[in-house]
Amino acid sequence: MHRIKYLMVLLVCIGLYSCTTKHSKFVIENPINQIQLSRIDSMPNLPKPFKIMDFKNLAKGFDSLVFDDTQTGDYWPLIWKDNSRKNFNQETFGIYTAMGDLRQGAEHNNGIFHESLATIGSVFGATLVGIDKTNQKGKNYVSMLKNYFNSDTNWNIVMNNTCPEVALLGGGYARDWWYDVYPNVLFYGLANFYPEEKDYSKIMRSVADKFYKADSVMAGNYAHSYFDYAKLEPQDNWICKQEDATAGHAYVLYSAYQKFQDPKYLKGAKSSLEALLSQTDNRFYEILMPFGAYVAARLNAEEGTNYDYSKILDWTFNGTPECREGWGVLVGNWNGYDVSGIVGSTVDHGGFGFLMNTYDSMWPLVPMVRYDQRYASTIGKWMLNASNALKFFYPYEMTDEHQTIPEQKKYTKGVIAYEGLIKKAHFEKYEHIEAPVAIGDGPHWVKGNPDVSQFSVYGSGHVGIAGSIISKTNVENILQLNLLATDFYRDDAFPSFLYYNPNPEAKEVAISVGENSLKIYDAIKRAFIAQNVKNNFTFTIAKEQASLLVLVPQDAVISVNDGKLYANDVIIDYRYSSLK
């Protein structure tokens, strides 16, 4: 009798043990190795002075003011109607590139000079923080962006202006390659949220076809200043050869493959990326290079390629390009201000970082970590520095003595930032200001442009990228980075977040996970770290380490297939069986 009771108790215990540890077989003893980048290693763990802005609310504030044509005051409103009906028979709109720009507005150049970097970027940024731009006070701003699709010129891609008549006024239209490629990257990012928008699929296919043909024509040789997409011919001029245009091609083509499942787009994405990887020298020019790293990580994870893209990341950060001298990510402390993490020239006047470039680099680099968590710590540290330094661009966050025109900050209404941050002012009248100097290029663009044109509307409109990615936690300097926010045209995924602890000691981080029961997977530890979690969850991050948490439904069935870890049919770790 006693023997029977003992066996029954033993069976119950075994059953309970198996219930609470049934996922223990899905634990790999060694955490995934982290890859360091020397440029980021040299950034401070604890940048100062420290403050992370509320980027999401800032993005919503920007949208509410800039898209309001009833705003009053000097230099407002910042939006106007354009009824020139270029490319599409519809009214569109313009947004100022910089405040007070004399080239722009309804009264100048027939109202047709406006840039897609500002308009698409602003609609994209607002969409990222949850604003539906197809029906905002009765206006469909998403539809109005179709006018940038240059069909009248037979280029049949999305461009920075709606027509060549105003191209030479600024913005690099059809002469400076990144200006022709990046609007299409932005358009694809925006289109991810509006799959049913009329004509968008046609435009996306046209762009992808043009990029595919262009890549075929160049056959791996991207050493050109730009590409004529109407004639399908590469062109050269006084502007740098921009081999990193390959990254923009690869991003659009792989996105097109995910959307349309046409194998030629996959072929083109690989061909474009391989053209970049074949480079022996750094050719980073403006913004496209980090998109190459993202595409390489995704192709490795999803298509089984084995691209070593470490040099793309080095080229993105280290400031050593062959043509555009010094372009990369700044590192430094200027008179007590840590400016590390911002993107721009590392050498121009001692260093000159830009608002838009910093925001937009977050877009590919943060979701890249989901496909290759070896870079979790290094991207986490960069994001901490960049997120902190961004406040220095905003006139209500920066001390007056480090601004060129603090007396005019009222015109920004708290939502427009300076275009750049420089170590030594590149205007003679501001040379006395000690570094860092919040400044902008606007007065250099056209004679007579007012000082207030240093306030960058186009760059400020991209704030939604940061707003969608960055949230604060209970630990001041540990950010929650949403890995899905800018990861477009992907398969289903469970909520995934990156956390980096820059402190010299372990920290406990408390997060809210919702009311449904979850099990928490850490893709760096390659292990489930908690089960049956609801509402609030606290976990520990070791000093100067990262955690990459995936929130998995408690009842999901866990399996391994082809080296990847699945919860039901959703991949939660692309490198699960990797030994590196």
Coordinates of C-alpha atoms in Angstrom, one line a residue:
M1 CA 0.0 0.0 0.0
H2 CA 2.8 2.4 0.9
R3 CA 4.6 1.4 -2.2
I4 CA 1.5 2.3 -4.3
K5 CA 1.1 5.7 -2.6
Y6 CA 4.7 6.4 -3.1
L7 CA 4.4 5.7 -6.8
M8 CA 1.3 7.9 -7.1
V9 CA 3.1 10.8 -5.4
L10 CA 6.1 10.3 -7.6
L11 CA 4.0 10.3 -10.8
V12 CA 2.2 13.5 -9.7
C13 CA 5.6 15.2 -8.9
I14 CA 6.9 14.1 -12.3
G15 CA 3.8 15.5 -14.0
L16 CA 4.1 18.8 -12.2
Y17 CA 7.8 19.0 -13.0
S18 CA 7.2 18.3 -16.7
C19 CA 4.4 21.0 -16.7
T20 CA 6.7 23.7 -15.3
T21 CA 9.8 22.8 -17.2
K22 CA 8.5 21.3 -20.4
H23 CA 10.3 23.9 -22.3
S24 CA 13.6 23.3 -20.6
K25 CA 14.9 21.2 -23.5
F26 CA 14.7 24.5 -25.5
V27 CA 17.6 26.0 -23.6
I28 CA 21.1 26.4 -25.0
E29 CA 23.7 26.7 -22.3
N30 CA 25.9 29.3 -24.0
P31 CA 24.4 32.7 -24.7
I32 CA 24.9 34.0 -28.2
N33 CA 28.2 35.8 -28.6
Q34 CA 28.0 39.6 -29.0
I35 CA 30.0 41.4 -31.8
Q36 CA 31.5 44.7 -30.8
L37 CA 32.1 47.7 -33.1
S38 CA 35.1 49.7 -32.0
R39 CA 33.4 53.0 -32.9
I40 CA 30.5 52.2 -30.5
D41 CA 32.9 50.8 -27.9
S42 CA 34.4 54.3 -27.7
M43 CA 31.0 55.9 -26.9
P44 CA 30.2 56.6 -23.2
N45 CA 28.1 54.1 -21.3
L46 CA 26.5 56.9 -19.5
P47 CA 26.2 60.0 -21.8
K48 CA 25.8 63.4 -20.1
P49 CA 23.8 65.5 -19.6
F50 CA 21.2 62.7 -19.7
K51 CA 17.6 63.0 -20.7
I52 CA 15.5 61.1 -23.2
M53 CA 12.7 63.1 -24.8
D54 CA 9.2 61.7 -25.3
F55 CA 9.6 61.2 -29.0
K56 CA 6.1 59.7 -29.5
N57 CA 4.4 62.8 -28.1
L58 CA 6.8 65.0 -29.9
A59 CA 5.8 63.3 -33.2
K60 CA 2.1 63.7 -32.4
G61 CA 2.7 67.4 -31.6
F62 CA 4.6 68.0 -34.8
D63 CA 1.7 66.4 -36.8
S64 CA -1.0 68.4 -35.1
L65 CA 0.7 71.7 -35.8
V66 CA 2.4 71.2 -39.2
F67 CA -0.6 69.6 -40.9
D68 CA -2.9 72.4 -39.7
D69 CA -3.2 75.1 -42.4
T70 CA -5.0 77.4 -39.9
Q71 CA -2.0 77.9 -37.7
T72 CA -1.0 81.6 -37.3
G73 CA 2.1 83.5 -36.5
D74 CA 5.3 84.4 -38.2
Y75 CA 6.4 81.7 -40.7
W76 CA 3.2 79.7 -40.1
P77 CA 1.4 77.7 -41.5
L78 CA 4.1 75.3 -42.8
I79 CA 1.8 73.5 -45.2
W80 CA 0.2 74.7 -48.5
K81 CA -1.8 73.3 -51.4
D82 CA -0.2 72.5 -54.7
N83 CA -2.8 72.2 -57.6
S84 CA -0.3 71.8 -60.4
R85 CA -1.4 68.2 -60.8
K86 CA 2.0 66.9 -61.8
N87 CA 2.0 63.1 -62.6
F88 CA -1.4 62.5 -61.1
N89 CA -4.6 64.5 -61.8
Q90 CA -5.1 65.5 -58.2
E91 CA -4.3 68.2 -55.7
T92 CA -1.3 67.6 -53.5
F93 CA 0.5 69.6 -50.8
G94 CA 3.9 71.0 -49.8
I95 CA 5.6 71.3 -46.5
Y96 CA 8.5 73.7 -46.0
T97 CA 11.9 72.1 -46.0
A98 CA 13.1 74.8 -43.5
M99 CA 11.1 77.5 -41.7
G100 CA 10.9 80.7 -43.9
D101 CA 12.6 79.1 -46.9
L102 CA 12.2 81.8 -49.6
R103 CA 11.9 79.2 -52.4
Q104 CA 8.8 77.6 -51.0
G105 CA 5.2 78.2 -50.2
A106 CA 2.1 78.8 -52.4
E107 CA 3.4 82.3 -53.5
H108 CA 6.9 81.1 -54.7
N109 CA 7.7 79.0 -57.8
N110 CA 4.0 78.5 -58.4
G111 CA 3.9 76.5 -55.2
I112 CA 5.5 73.4 -56.9
F113 CA 8.8 73.4 -55.0
H114 CA 8.5 71.1 -52.1
E115 CA 10.5 68.0 -51.2
S116 CA 9.3 64.4 -50.6
L117 CA 11.9 64.2 -47.8
A118 CA 9.6 66.6 -45.9
T119 CA 6.2 65.5 -47.1
I120 CA 6.6 61.7 -47.3
G121 CA 8.8 61.8 -44.2
S122 CA 6.2 63.7 -42.2
V123 CA 3.3 61.4 -43.2
F124 CA 5.5 58.4 -42.5
G125 CA 6.5 59.7 -39.1
A126 CA 3.0 60.4 -38.1
T127 CA 1.8 57.0 -39.3
L128 CA 4.5 55.3 -37.2
V129 CA 3.0 56.7 -34.0
G130 CA -0.5 55.6 -34.9
I131 CA -2.0 58.5 -36.9
D132 CA -4.2 57.5 -39.8
K133 CA -3.1 59.9 -42.6
T134 CA -5.7 58.7 -45.1
N135 CA -8.5 60.4 -43.3
Q136 CA -7.3 63.4 -41.3
K137 CA -9.9 66.1 -41.1
G138 CA -11.2 64.9 -44.4
K139 CA -7.9 64.8 -46.2
N140 CA -6.1 61.8 -47.6
Y141 CA -2.4 62.8 -47.3
V142 CA -1.3 59.3 -48.3
S143 CA -3.0 59.5 -51.6
M144 CA -1.6 63.0 -52.3
L145 CA 1.9 61.7 -52.1
K146 CA 1.4 59.9 -55.4
N147 CA 2.4 63.1 -57.2
Y148 CA 6.0 62.4 -56.4
F149 CA 5.9 59.4 -58.7
N150 CA 7.5 60.9 -61.7
S151 CA 5.6 59.4 -64.6
D152 CA 5.6 62.6 -66.7
T153 CA 9.4 62.2 -67.1
N154 CA 9.2 58.5 -67.7
W155 CA 11.5 57.9 -64.7
N156 CA 8.6 56.1 -63.1
I157 CA 10.0 56.1 -59.6
V158 CA 9.2 58.3 -56.6
M159 CA 11.5 61.4 -56.5
N160 CA 12.3 64.3 -54.2
N161 CA 10.3 66.7 -56.4
T162 CA 7.2 66.3 -58.5
C163 CA 8.8 67.7 -61.6
P164 CA 12.2 68.8 -63.1
E165 CA 11.1 72.5 -63.4
V166 CA 12.2 73.1 -59.8
A167 CA 15.0 70.5 -59.6
L168 CA 17.9 72.9 -59.6
L169 CA 16.4 74.9 -56.8
G170 CA 17.7 72.3 -54.4
G171 CA 17.2 68.7 -53.3
G172 CA 19.5 66.9 -55.7
Y173 CA 16.8 65.8 -58.2
A174 CA 18.2 63.7 -61.0
R175 CA 21.9 64.5 -60.3
D176 CA 22.6 63.2 -56.7
W177 CA 21.8 59.5 -56.5
W178 CA 20.7 59.2 -52.9
Y179 CA 18.1 61.9 -53.4
D180 CA 16.5 59.7 -56.2
V181 CA 16.7 56.4 -54.3
Y182 CA 15.8 57.4 -50.8
P183 CA 12.3 58.8 -51.5
N184 CA 11.4 55.2 -52.8
V185 CA 12.7 53.7 -49.5
L186 CA 10.5 56.2 -47.6
F187 CA 7.6 55.4 -49.9
Y188 CA 7.9 51.7 -49.4
G189 CA 8.1 52.3 -45.6
L190 CA 4.9 54.3 -45.7
A191 CA 3.1 51.9 -48.1
N192 CA 3.6 49.1 -45.5
F193 CA 0.8 50.7 -43.5
Y194 CA -1.6 51.4 -46.3
P195 CA -1.7 48.2 -48.5
E196 CA -5.1 49.1 -49.9
E197 CA -4.3 52.7 -51.0
K198 CA -5.3 53.2 -54.6
D199 CA -2.4 53.0 -57.1
Y200 CA 0.2 52.3 -54.4
S201 CA 0.8 48.7 -55.6
K202 CA 1.2 49.9 -59.2
I203 CA 3.8 52.5 -58.1
M204 CA 5.6 50.0 -55.9
R205 CA 5.9 47.5 -58.8
S206 CA 7.1 50.2 -61.2
V207 CA 9.8 51.3 -58.7
A208 CA 10.9 47.7 -58.1
D209 CA 11.0 47.0 -61.8
K210 CA 13.1 50.1 -62.5
F211 CA 15.5 49.2 -59.7
Y212 CA 15.8 45.7 -60.9
K213 CA 16.6 46.8 -64.4
A214 CA 19.1 49.4 -63.2
D215 CA 20.9 46.7 -61.1
S216 CA 21.0 44.5 -64.2
V217 CA 22.4 47.3 -66.4
M218 CA 25.2 48.1 -63.9
A219 CA 26.0 44.4 -63.4
G220 CA 27.8 45.1 -60.1
N221 CA 29.4 48.4 -61.0
Y222 CA 27.6 51.2 -59.0
A223 CA 30.5 53.6 -59.3
H224 CA 28.4 56.5 -60.5
S225 CA 26.9 59.8 -59.3
Y226 CA 23.4 58.8 -60.2
F227 CA 21.3 56.7 -62.6
D228 CA 18.9 57.9 -65.3
Y229 CA 15.9 55.6 -64.7
A230 CA 14.2 56.8 -67.9
K231 CA 17.1 56.0 -70.2
L232 CA 18.4 53.2 -67.9
E233 CA 21.9 54.6 -68.0
P234 CA 24.3 55.4 -65.2
Q235 CA 25.6 59.0 -65.1
D236 CA 28.6 60.7 -63.7
N237 CA 29.2 64.3 -62.7
W238 CA 31.0 66.3 -60.0
I239 CA 29.2 64.6 -57.2
C240 CA 30.7 61.6 -55.4
K241 CA 30.3 58.1 -56.8
Q242 CA 27.6 56.6 -54.6
E243 CA 28.0 52.9 -54.5
D244 CA 25.9 52.7 -51.4
A245 CA 22.9 53.3 -53.6
T246 CA 23.1 49.5 -53.8
A247 CA 21.7 49.4 -50.3
G248 CA 18.6 51.4 -51.3
H249 CA 18.0 49.1 -54.3
A250 CA 18.4 46.1 -52.1
Y251 CA 16.0 47.4 -49.5
V252 CA 13.3 48.2 -52.0
L253 CA 13.7 45.0 -54.0
Y254 CA 13.6 42.7 -50.9
S255 CA 10.5 44.6 -49.7
A256 CA 9.0 44.1 -53.1
Y257 CA 9.8 40.4 -53.0
Q258 CA 8.1 40.1 -49.6
K259 CA 5.0 42.0 -50.9
F260 CA 4.6 40.5 -54.4
Q261 CA 6.5 37.2 -54.1
D262 CA 8.1 37.7 -57.5
P263 CA 11.4 35.8 -57.5
K264 CA 13.1 38.4 -59.7
Y265 CA 12.9 40.9 -56.9
L266 CA 14.7 38.5 -54.6
K267 CA 17.3 38.0 -57.3
G268 CA 17.7 41.7 -57.6
A269 CA 18.0 42.3 -53.9
K270 CA 20.8 39.8 -53.6
S271 CA 22.6 41.2 -56.7
S272 CA 22.4 44.7 -55.3
L273 CA 23.6 43.7 -51.9
E274 CA 26.4 41.7 -53.4
A275 CA 27.5 44.7 -55.3
L276 CA 27.9 46.6 -52.0
L277 CA 29.6 43.7 -50.3
S278 CA 32.1 43.5 -53.2
Q279 CA 33.4 47.0 -52.4
T280 CA 36.8 47.1 -50.8
D281 CA 36.4 50.7 -49.7
N282 CA 33.9 52.6 -47.6
R283 CA 31.4 54.4 -49.9
F284 CA 28.9 55.7 -47.3
Y285 CA 27.5 58.9 -48.8
E286 CA 24.3 60.0 -46.9
I287 CA 21.8 57.6 -45.4
L288 CA 21.5 54.4 -47.4
M289 CA 24.4 52.3 -46.1
P290 CA 22.8 50.9 -42.9
F291 CA 19.8 49.6 -45.0
G292 CA 22.4 47.3 -46.5
A293 CA 23.1 45.8 -43.1
Y294 CA 19.4 45.3 -42.4
V295 CA 18.8 43.5 -45.8
A296 CA 21.9 41.3 -45.3
A297 CA 20.7 40.2 -41.8
R298 CA 17.2 39.4 -43.2
L299 CA 18.5 37.5 -46.2
N300 CA 20.7 35.4 -43.9
A301 CA 17.8 34.8 -41.5
E302 CA 15.0 34.2 -44.0
E303 CA 16.6 33.1 -47.2
G304 CA 19.5 31.0 -45.9
T305 CA 22.3 33.2 -47.3
N306 CA 25.6 33.6 -45.4
Y307 CA 26.6 37.2 -46.1
D308 CA 29.3 38.6 -43.8
Y309 CA 28.0 42.2 -43.6
S310 CA 30.2 43.3 -40.7
K311 CA 32.0 45.7 -42.9
I312 CA 28.8 47.4 -43.9
L313 CA 28.2 48.2 -40.2
D314 CA 31.8 49.4 -39.8
W315 CA 31.4 51.6 -42.8
T316 CA 28.1 53.0 -41.3
F317 CA 29.8 54.1 -38.1
N318 CA 33.5 54.6 -38.5
G319 CA 33.6 57.8 -40.6
T320 CA 36.1 56.6 -43.2
P321 CA 34.4 56.9 -46.6
E322 CA 36.7 57.4 -49.6
C323 CA 34.8 60.2 -51.3
R324 CA 32.6 61.9 -48.7
E325 CA 35.3 62.4 -46.2
G326 CA 34.4 61.7 -42.6
W327 CA 30.8 60.6 -43.1
G328 CA 29.6 58.3 -40.4
V329 CA 28.7 58.5 -36.7
L330 CA 30.1 61.1 -34.4
V331 CA 31.9 60.3 -31.1
G332 CA 32.9 62.9 -28.7
N333 CA 32.3 65.2 -25.7
W334 CA 32.2 68.9 -26.5
N335 CA 32.5 71.0 -23.5
G336 CA 30.7 68.6 -21.3
Y337 CA 28.1 67.6 -23.8
D338 CA 28.2 64.0 -25.1
V339 CA 27.3 64.2 -28.8
S340 CA 28.2 60.5 -29.6
G341 CA 25.7 58.7 -31.8
I342 CA 24.5 61.4 -34.1
V343 CA 25.0 60.8 -37.8
G344 CA 26.9 63.1 -40.2
S345 CA 30.4 64.3 -40.9
T346 CA 33.0 63.4 -38.3
V347 CA 35.4 66.0 -39.7
D348 CA 33.5 69.0 -41.1
H349 CA 34.3 71.9 -38.8
G350 CA 35.3 69.4 -36.1
G351 CA 32.1 67.4 -36.6
F352 CA 28.7 68.2 -38.0
G353 CA 25.8 65.8 -37.2
F354 CA 22.3 66.0 -38.7
L355 CA 18.8 65.4 -37.2
M356 CA 17.2 63.5 -40.1
N357 CA 20.2 61.2 -40.6
T358 CA 20.2 60.2 -37.0
Y359 CA 16.5 59.5 -36.9
D360 CA 16.6 57.6 -40.1
S361 CA 19.5 55.4 -39.2
M362 CA 17.4 54.0 -36.4
W363 CA 14.9 52.7 -38.9
P364 CA 17.1 49.8 -40.3
L365 CA 19.6 49.3 -37.5
V366 CA 17.2 48.5 -34.6
P367 CA 15.1 45.8 -36.4
M368 CA 18.3 44.3 -37.8
V369 CA 19.0 43.0 -34.3
R370 CA 15.8 40.8 -34.5
Y371 CA 17.4 38.8 -37.3
D372 CA 20.9 38.9 -35.9
Q373 CA 21.1 39.3 -32.1
R374 CA 24.9 39.2 -32.1
Y375 CA 24.7 43.0 -32.5
A376 CA 22.2 43.6 -29.6
S377 CA 24.6 45.2 -27.1
T378 CA 26.3 47.4 -29.7
I379 CA 23.1 48.7 -31.2
G380 CA 21.6 49.1 -27.8
K381 CA 24.5 51.2 -26.7
W382 CA 24.5 53.3 -29.9
M383 CA 20.7 53.9 -29.5
L384 CA 21.2 55.1 -25.9
N385 CA 23.8 57.7 -27.0
A386 CA 21.9 58.8 -30.1
S387 CA 18.6 59.1 -28.3
N388 CA 20.2 61.2 -25.6
A389 CA 22.1 63.5 -28.1
L390 CA 19.0 64.2 -30.2
K391 CA 17.7 66.7 -27.6
F392 CA 20.5 69.0 -28.4
F393 CA 18.9 69.8 -31.7
Y394 CA 15.7 71.1 -30.1
P395 CA 15.8 74.8 -29.0
Y396 CA 13.7 74.2 -25.9
E397 CA 16.0 71.4 -24.8
M398 CA 19.4 73.0 -25.6
T399 CA 20.8 75.9 -23.5
D400 CA 20.6 79.3 -25.2
E401 CA 24.3 79.9 -25.2
H402 CA 24.8 76.8 -27.5
Q403 CA 22.2 78.0 -30.1
T404 CA 22.7 80.3 -33.0
I405 CA 19.2 81.9 -32.8
P406 CA 17.7 81.2 -29.4
E407 CA 15.7 84.4 -29.5
Q408 CA 13.7 82.9 -32.5
K409 CA 12.9 79.6 -30.9
K410 CA 9.3 80.7 -30.3
Y411 CA 8.7 80.3 -34.0
T412 CA 9.2 76.5 -33.7
K413 CA 6.2 76.1 -31.4
G414 CA 8.2 73.4 -29.6
V415 CA 8.1 70.9 -32.5
I416 CA 10.8 72.1 -34.9
A417 CA 14.5 71.4 -34.3
Y418 CA 17.7 72.8 -35.7
E419 CA 19.0 70.9 -38.7
G420 CA 22.4 70.2 -37.3
L421 CA 24.8 70.2 -34.4
I422 CA 28.3 71.4 -35.2
K423 CA 31.5 71.7 -33.2
K424 CA 32.6 75.0 -34.8
A425 CA 30.0 77.1 -36.5
H426 CA 30.3 77.3 -40.3
F427 CA 28.8 80.9 -40.4
E428 CA 31.3 83.6 -39.5
K429 CA 28.8 85.5 -37.3
Y430 CA 28.3 82.4 -35.1
E431 CA 32.0 81.4 -34.7
H432 CA 32.1 82.8 -31.1
I433 CA 29.6 80.2 -29.9
E434 CA 31.2 77.4 -27.9
A435 CA 30.6 73.8 -29.0
P436 CA 28.2 72.2 -29.4
V437 CA 26.4 74.6 -31.6
A438 CA 22.8 74.0 -32.7
I439 CA 22.7 75.3 -36.2
G440 CA 21.3 74.8 -39.7
D441 CA 22.3 75.2 -43.4
G442 CA 19.2 77.1 -44.6
P443 CA 20.8 80.5 -45.0
H444 CA 23.4 78.9 -47.3
W445 CA 20.8 77.5 -49.6
V446 CA 19.6 80.7 -51.3
K447 CA 20.5 84.3 -51.0
G448 CA 18.3 86.1 -48.5
N449 CA 17.0 83.0 -46.7
P450 CA 16.3 84.2 -43.1
D451 CA 18.2 83.0 -40.1
V452 CA 15.1 81.1 -39.0
S453 CA 15.7 78.7 -41.9
Q454 CA 18.1 77.0 -39.6
F455 CA 15.1 75.3 -38.1
S456 CA 14.6 72.0 -40.0
V457 CA 11.0 71.1 -40.8
Y458 CA 12.0 68.2 -43.0
G459 CA 14.3 66.6 -40.4
S460 CA 11.8 67.2 -37.5
G461 CA 9.1 65.4 -39.5
H462 CA 11.0 62.1 -39.1
V463 CA 10.7 62.1 -35.3
G464 CA 8.0 59.4 -35.6
I465 CA 10.8 56.9 -36.3
A466 CA 12.2 57.4 -32.8
G467 CA 8.7 57.7 -31.4
S468 CA 7.7 54.3 -32.6
I469 CA 10.9 52.6 -31.4
I470 CA 11.8 54.2 -28.1
S471 CA 10.0 53.9 -24.8
K472 CA 11.3 54.5 -21.3
T473 CA 11.5 51.9 -18.5
N474 CA 11.6 52.2 -14.7
V475 CA 15.4 52.5 -15.0
E476 CA 16.2 56.0 -16.4
N477 CA 19.0 54.9 -18.8
I478 CA 17.6 51.6 -19.9
L479 CA 15.4 52.0 -22.9
Q480 CA 12.8 49.7 -24.4
L481 CA 13.4 49.4 -28.1
N482 CA 10.6 48.0 -30.2
L483 CA 12.2 45.7 -32.8
L484 CA 9.0 45.4 -34.8
A485 CA 8.1 49.1 -35.2
T486 CA 10.2 49.6 -38.4
D487 CA 10.5 46.0 -39.5
F488 CA 8.3 46.1 -42.6
Y489 CA 7.0 43.4 -45.0
R490 CA 7.7 40.6 -42.6
D491 CA 6.0 37.5 -41.4
D492 CA 4.0 37.4 -38.2
A493 CA 6.0 38.0 -35.1
F494 CA 5.4 38.2 -31.4
P495 CA 6.2 41.5 -29.6
S496 CA 10.0 41.8 -29.4
F497 CA 12.0 44.3 -27.5
L498 CA 15.7 45.2 -27.0
Y499 CA 17.0 46.5 -23.6
Y500 CA 20.6 47.5 -22.9
N501 CA 22.0 48.1 -19.5
P502 CA 24.9 50.7 -19.6
N503 CA 25.4 50.7 -15.8
P504 CA 28.3 49.3 -13.9
E505 CA 26.0 47.0 -12.0
A506 CA 23.0 44.7 -12.8
K507 CA 19.6 46.4 -12.9
E508 CA 16.1 45.1 -12.4
V509 CA 13.8 46.3 -15.2
A510 CA 10.0 46.3 -14.8
I511 CA 7.8 46.2 -17.8
S512 CA 4.1 45.8 -18.5
V513 CA 3.2 42.8 -20.7
G514 CA -0.6 42.9 -20.8
E515 CA -3.3 40.7 -19.3
N516 CA -2.8 37.5 -21.4
S517 CA -0.6 34.8 -19.9
L518 CA 2.9 34.7 -21.5
K519 CA 6.2 33.0 -21.4
I520 CA 9.2 35.2 -22.0
Y521 CA 12.0 34.2 -24.3
D522 CA 15.4 35.9 -24.2
A523 CA 17.0 35.5 -27.7
I524 CA 20.5 36.4 -26.3
K525 CA 20.4 33.8 -23.5
R526 CA 18.6 31.5 -26.0
A527 CA 16.3 30.4 -23.1
F528 CA 12.8 31.0 -21.7
I529 CA 13.4 33.1 -18.6
A530 CA 9.8 33.2 -17.2
Q531 CA 6.4 31.4 -17.6
N532 CA 2.8 32.3 -16.8
V533 CA 3.5 36.0 -16.8
K534 CA 0.8 38.6 -16.7
N535 CA 0.5 42.3 -16.3
N536 CA 3.9 43.3 -14.8
F537 CA 7.2 41.5 -15.2
T538 CA 10.6 42.2 -13.7
F539 CA 13.8 40.8 -15.0
T540 CA 17.5 41.4 -14.4
I541 CA 20.0 42.7 -17.0
A542 CA 23.7 42.2 -16.1
K543 CA 26.0 45.2 -16.3
E544 CA 26.8 46.5 -19.8
Q545 CA 24.7 43.7 -21.3
A546 CA 21.6 43.4 -23.4
S547 CA 18.4 41.4 -23.3
L548 CA 16.2 40.7 -26.3
L549 CA 12.8 39.6 -25.0
V550 CA 10.1 38.0 -27.1
L551 CA 6.6 37.8 -25.5
V552 CA 5.2 34.4 -26.4
P553 CA 1.7 33.2 -25.7
Q554 CA 1.9 30.7 -22.8
D555 CA 0.1 27.9 -24.7
A556 CA 2.3 28.2 -27.8
V557 CA 3.9 25.0 -28.9
I558 CA 7.7 25.3 -29.1
S559 CA 9.7 23.6 -31.8
V560 CA 12.9 23.7 -33.7
N561 CA 13.2 23.6 -37.4
D562 CA 16.2 24.2 -39.6
G563 CA 18.0 25.9 -36.8
K564 CA 15.2 28.3 -36.0
L565 CA 13.1 28.3 -32.8
Y566 CA 9.3 28.5 -33.4
A567 CA 6.4 29.3 -31.1
N568 CA 3.5 27.6 -33.0
D569 CA 4.4 28.7 -36.6
V570 CA 6.0 32.0 -35.7
I571 CA 9.8 32.3 -35.6
I572 CA 11.1 33.7 -32.3
D573 CA 14.8 33.1 -32.8
Y574 CA 16.5 32.9 -36.3
R575 CA 19.8 32.0 -34.8
Y576 CA 18.7 29.5 -32.2
S577 CA 21.0 26.6 -33.2
S578 CA 23.9 28.8 -34.1
L579 CA 27.1 28.4 -32.1
K580 CA 28.2 32.0 -32.7

